CSV table of N, CA and C in Angstrom, one decimal:
chain,number,residue,atom,x,y,z
A,1,ALA,N,154.1,51.3,53.4
A,1,ALA,CA,153.5,52.4,52.7
A,1,ALA,C,152.3,53.0,53.4
A,2,ASP,N,151.4,52.1,53.9
A,2,ASP,CA,150.2,52.6,54.5
A,2,ASP,C,150.6,53.3,55.9
A,3,MET,N,151.6,52.8,56.6
A,3,MET,CA,152.0,53.4,57.8
A,3,MET,C,152.5,54.8,57.5
A,4,LEU,N,153.4,55.0,56.5
A,4,LEU,CA,153.9,56.3,56.2
A,4,LEU,C,152.8,57.2,55.8
A,5,ALA,N,151.8,56.8,55.0
A,5,ALA,CA,150.7,57.6,54.7
A,5,ALA,C,149.9,58.1,55.9
A,6,ARG,N,149.7,57.2,56.8
A,6,ARG,CA,149.0,57.5,58.0
A,6,ARG,C,149.8,58.5,58.9
A,7,VAL,N,151.1,58.3,59.0
A,7,VAL,CA,151.9,59.2,59.8
A,7,VAL,C,151.9,60.6,59.2
A,8,ARG,N,152.0,60.7,57.9
A,8,ARG,CA,152.0,61.9,57.1
A,8,ARG,C,150.7,62.7,57.4
A,9,LYS,N,149.6,62.0,57.3
A,9,LYS,CA,148.3,62.6,57.4
A,9,LYS,C,148.1,63.0,58.9
A,10,GLU,N,148.4,62.2,59.8
A,10,GLU,CA,148.2,62.5,61.3
A,10,GLU,C,149.1,63.6,61.8
A,11,ARG,N,150.3,63.7,61.3
A,11,ARG,CA,151.3,64.6,61.8
A,11,ARG,C,151.3,65.9,60.9
A,12,GLY,N,150.8,65.8,59.7
A,12,GLY,CA,150.8,66.9,58.8
A,12,GLY,C,152.3,67.3,58.4
A,13,ILE,N,153.1,66.3,58.2
A,13,ILE,CA,154.5,66.5,57.8
A,13,ILE,C,154.8,66.1,56.4
A,14,THR,N,155.9,66.5,55.9
A,14,THR,CA,156.4,66.1,54.6
A,14,THR,C,157.3,65.0,54.8
A,15,ILE,N,157.2,64.0,53.9
A,15,ILE,CA,158.1,62.8,54.0
A,15,ILE,C,158.8,62.8,52.6
A,16,ILE,N,160.1,62.7,52.6
A,16,ILE,CA,160.9,62.5,51.4
A,16,ILE,C,161.2,61.0,51.3
A,17,TRP,N,160.7,60.3,50.3
A,17,TRP,CA,160.8,58.9,50.2
A,17,TRP,C,161.5,58.5,48.9
A,18,VAL,N,162.6,57.8,49.0
A,18,VAL,CA,163.3,57.3,47.8
A,18,VAL,C,162.9,55.9,47.6
A,19,GLU,N,162.4,55.6,46.5
A,19,GLU,CA,161.9,54.2,46.2
A,19,GLU,C,162.1,53.9,44.7
A,20,HIS,N,162.3,52.6,44.5
A,20,HIS,CA,162.4,52.1,43.1
A,20,HIS,C,161.1,51.3,42.7
A,21,ILE,N,160.3,50.9,43.7
A,21,ILE,CA,159.1,50.2,43.4
A,21,ILE,C,158.0,51.2,43.2
A,22,MET,N,157.8,51.6,42.0
A,22,MET,CA,156.9,52.7,41.6
A,22,MET,C,155.4,52.4,42.0
A,23,GLY,N,155.0,51.2,41.9
A,23,GLY,CA,153.6,50.9,42.3
A,23,GLY,C,153.3,51.2,43.7
A,24,VAL,N,154.2,50.9,44.6
A,24,VAL,CA,154.0,51.2,46.0
A,24,VAL,C,154.0,52.7,46.2
A,25,LEU,N,154.9,53.4,45.7
A,25,LEU,CA,155.1,54.8,45.8
A,25,LEU,C,153.9,55.6,45.3
A,26,MET,N,153.4,55.2,44.1
A,26,MET,CA,152.3,56.0,43.5
A,26,MET,C,151.0,55.8,44.3
A,27,ARG,N,150.9,54.8,45.1
A,27,ARG,CA,149.6,54.6,45.9
A,27,ARG,C,149.6,55.6,47.0
A,28,VAL,N,150.7,56.2,47.4
A,28,VAL,CA,150.7,56.9,48.7
A,28,VAL,C,151.0,58.4,48.5
A,29,VAL,N,151.9,58.8,47.5
A,29,VAL,CA,152.3,60.1,47.5
A,29,VAL,C,151.3,61.1,46.8
A,30,ASP,N,151.5,62.4,47.2
A,30,ASP,CA,150.7,63.5,46.6
A,30,ASP,C,151.4,64.0,45.3
A,31,ARG,N,152.7,64.1,45.4
A,31,ARG,CA,153.6,64.5,44.3
A,31,ARG,C,154.8,63.7,44.2
A,32,CYS,N,155.4,63.6,43.1
A,32,CYS,CA,156.7,62.9,43.0
A,32,CYS,C,157.6,63.5,42.0
A,33,ILE,N,158.9,63.3,42.2
A,33,ILE,CA,160.0,63.6,41.2
A,33,ILE,C,160.7,62.3,40.9
A,34,VAL,N,160.9,62.1,39.6
A,34,VAL,CA,161.5,60.9,39.1
A,34,VAL,C,162.9,61.2,38.5
A,35,LEU,N,163.9,60.5,39.0
A,35,LEU,CA,165.2,60.7,38.5
A,35,LEU,C,165.7,59.4,37.7
A,36,ASP,N,166.5,59.6,36.7
A,36,ASP,CA,167.1,58.5,36.0
A,36,ASP,C,168.6,58.9,35.9
A,37,HIS,N,169.4,58.1,36.6
A,37,HIS,CA,170.9,58.3,36.7
A,37,HIS,C,171.2,59.8,37.2
A,38,GLY,N,170.4,60.2,38.2
A,38,GLY,CA,170.6,61.6,38.7
A,38,GLY,C,170.0,62.7,38.0
A,39,GLU,N,169.4,62.5,36.9
A,39,GLU,CA,168.7,63.5,36.1
A,39,GLU,C,167.2,63.5,36.3
A,40,LYS,N,166.6,64.6,36.6
A,40,LYS,CA,165.2,64.7,36.7
A,40,LYS,C,164.5,64.4,35.4
A,41,ILE,N,163.6,63.4,35.3
A,41,ILE,CA,162.9,63.2,34.0
A,41,ILE,C,161.4,63.5,34.1
A,42,ALA,N,160.9,63.6,35.3
A,42,ALA,CA,159.5,63.9,35.5
A,42,ALA,C,159.2,64.5,36.9
A,43,GLU,N,158.2,65.3,37.0
A,43,GLU,CA,157.8,65.8,38.3
A,43,GLU,C,156.3,66.2,38.2
A,44,GLY,N,155.5,65.9,39.2
A,44,GLY,CA,154.1,66.2,39.3
A,44,GLY,C,153.3,65.3,40.0
A,45,LEU,N,152.0,65.3,39.7
A,45,LEU,CA,151.1,64.4,40.4
A,45,LEU,C,151.3,63.0,39.9
A,46,PRO,N,151.0,62.0,40.8
A,46,PRO,CA,151.3,60.6,40.4
A,46,PRO,C,150.7,60.2,39.1
A,47,ARG,N,149.5,60.6,38.8
A,47,ARG,CA,148.8,60.2,37.5
A,47,ARG,C,149.5,60.8,36.3
A,48,GLU,N,150.1,62.0,36.5
A,48,GLU,CA,150.8,62.7,35.4
A,48,GLU,C,152.1,61.9,35.2
A,49,VAL,N,152.8,61.7,36.3
A,49,VAL,CA,154.1,61.0,36.2
A,49,VAL,C,154.0,59.6,35.7
A,50,ALA,N,153.0,58.9,36.1
A,50,ALA,CA,152.8,57.5,35.7
A,50,ALA,C,152.5,57.4,34.2
A,51,ALA,N,152.0,58.5,33.6
A,51,ALA,CA,151.6,58.5,32.2
A,51,ALA,C,152.8,59.1,31.3
A,52,ASP,N,153.8,59.5,31.9
A,52,ASP,CA,155.0,60.1,31.2
A,52,ASP,C,155.7,59.0,30.5
A,53,PRO,N,155.9,59.1,29.1
A,53,PRO,CA,156.5,58.0,28.4
A,53,PRO,C,157.9,57.7,28.8
A,54,LYS,N,158.7,58.7,29.3
A,54,LYS,CA,160.1,58.4,29.7
A,54,LYS,C,160.1,57.6,31.0
A,55,VAL,N,159.2,58.0,31.9
A,55,VAL,CA,159.0,57.3,33.2
A,55,VAL,C,158.6,55.8,32.9
A,56,ILE,N,157.7,55.6,32.0
A,56,ILE,CA,157.2,54.3,31.7
A,56,ILE,C,158.4,53.5,31.2
A,57,GLU,N,159.2,54.1,30.3
A,57,GLU,CA,160.3,53.4,29.7
A,57,GLU,C,161.3,53.0,30.7
A,58,VAL,N,161.7,53.9,31.6
A,58,VAL,CA,162.8,53.7,32.6
A,58,VAL,C,162.4,52.9,33.8
A,59,TYR,N,161.2,53.2,34.4
A,59,TYR,CA,160.8,52.6,35.6
A,59,TYR,C,159.7,51.6,35.6
A,60,LEU,N,158.7,51.9,34.8
A,60,LEU,CA,157.5,51.0,34.9
A,60,LEU,C,157.5,49.8,34.0
A,61,GLY,N,158.1,49.9,32.9
A,61,GLY,CA,158.2,48.8,32.0
A,61,GLY,C,156.9,48.1,31.8
A,62,THR,N,156.9,46.7,32.0
A,62,THR,CA,155.8,45.9,31.7
A,62,THR,C,154.7,46.1,32.7
A,63,ASP,N,155.0,46.7,33.9
A,63,ASP,CA,153.9,47.0,34.9
A,63,ASP,C,153.2,48.3,34.7
A,64,ALA,N,153.5,49.0,33.7
A,64,ALA,CA,152.9,50.4,33.5
A,64,ALA,C,151.4,50.4,33.6
A,65,ALA,N,150.7,49.5,32.9
A,65,ALA,CA,149.3,49.5,33.0
A,65,ALA,C,148.7,49.3,34.4
A,66,ALA,N,149.4,48.4,35.1
A,66,ALA,CA,148.9,48.1,36.5
A,66,ALA,C,149.1,49.3,37.4
A,67,VAL,N,150.3,50.0,37.3
A,67,VAL,CA,150.6,51.2,38.1
A,67,VAL,C,149.6,52.3,37.7
A,68,GLN,N,149.4,52.5,36.4
A,68,GLN,CA,148.4,53.6,36.0
A,68,GLN,C,147.0,53.3,36.5
A,69,ALA,N,146.6,52.0,36.6
A,69,ALA,CA,145.3,51.7,37.1
A,69,ALA,C,145.2,52.0,38.6
A,70,GLN,N,146.3,51.7,39.3
A,70,GLN,CA,146.3,52.0,40.8
A,70,GLN,C,146.2,53.5,41.0
A,71,VAL,N,146.9,54.3,40.2
A,71,VAL,CA,146.9,55.7,40.4
A,71,VAL,C,145.5,56.3,40.0
A,72,ALA,N,144.9,55.8,39.0
A,72,ALA,CA,143.6,56.2,38.6
A,72,ALA,C,142.5,55.8,39.7
A,73,ALA,N,142.7,54.7,40.3
A,73,ALA,CA,141.7,54.3,41.3
A,73,ALA,C,141.8,55.2,42.5
A,74,ARG,N,143.0,55.7,42.8
A,74,ARG,CA,143.3,56.5,44.0
A,74,ARG,C,142.7,57.9,43.8
A,75,ALA,N,142.7,58.4,42.5
A,75,ALA,CA,142.2,59.8,42.2
A,75,ALA,C,140.8,59.9,42.3
């Protein structure tokens, strides 16, 4: 994750990253789109997406508080 963030910053490129481990993803990305079974359920800044009730239900589950804390620390 740190390497991809560094490459993105140094090269000024966009990276499309498909990931199921939300805690890792939310530490690095500027914006994200969340899909559930191919349907978009959320899009926006990491802190907005991490607070979305549907995202919490589908992806974050019991780790929701930890992920939200990581996103808040990054902001």
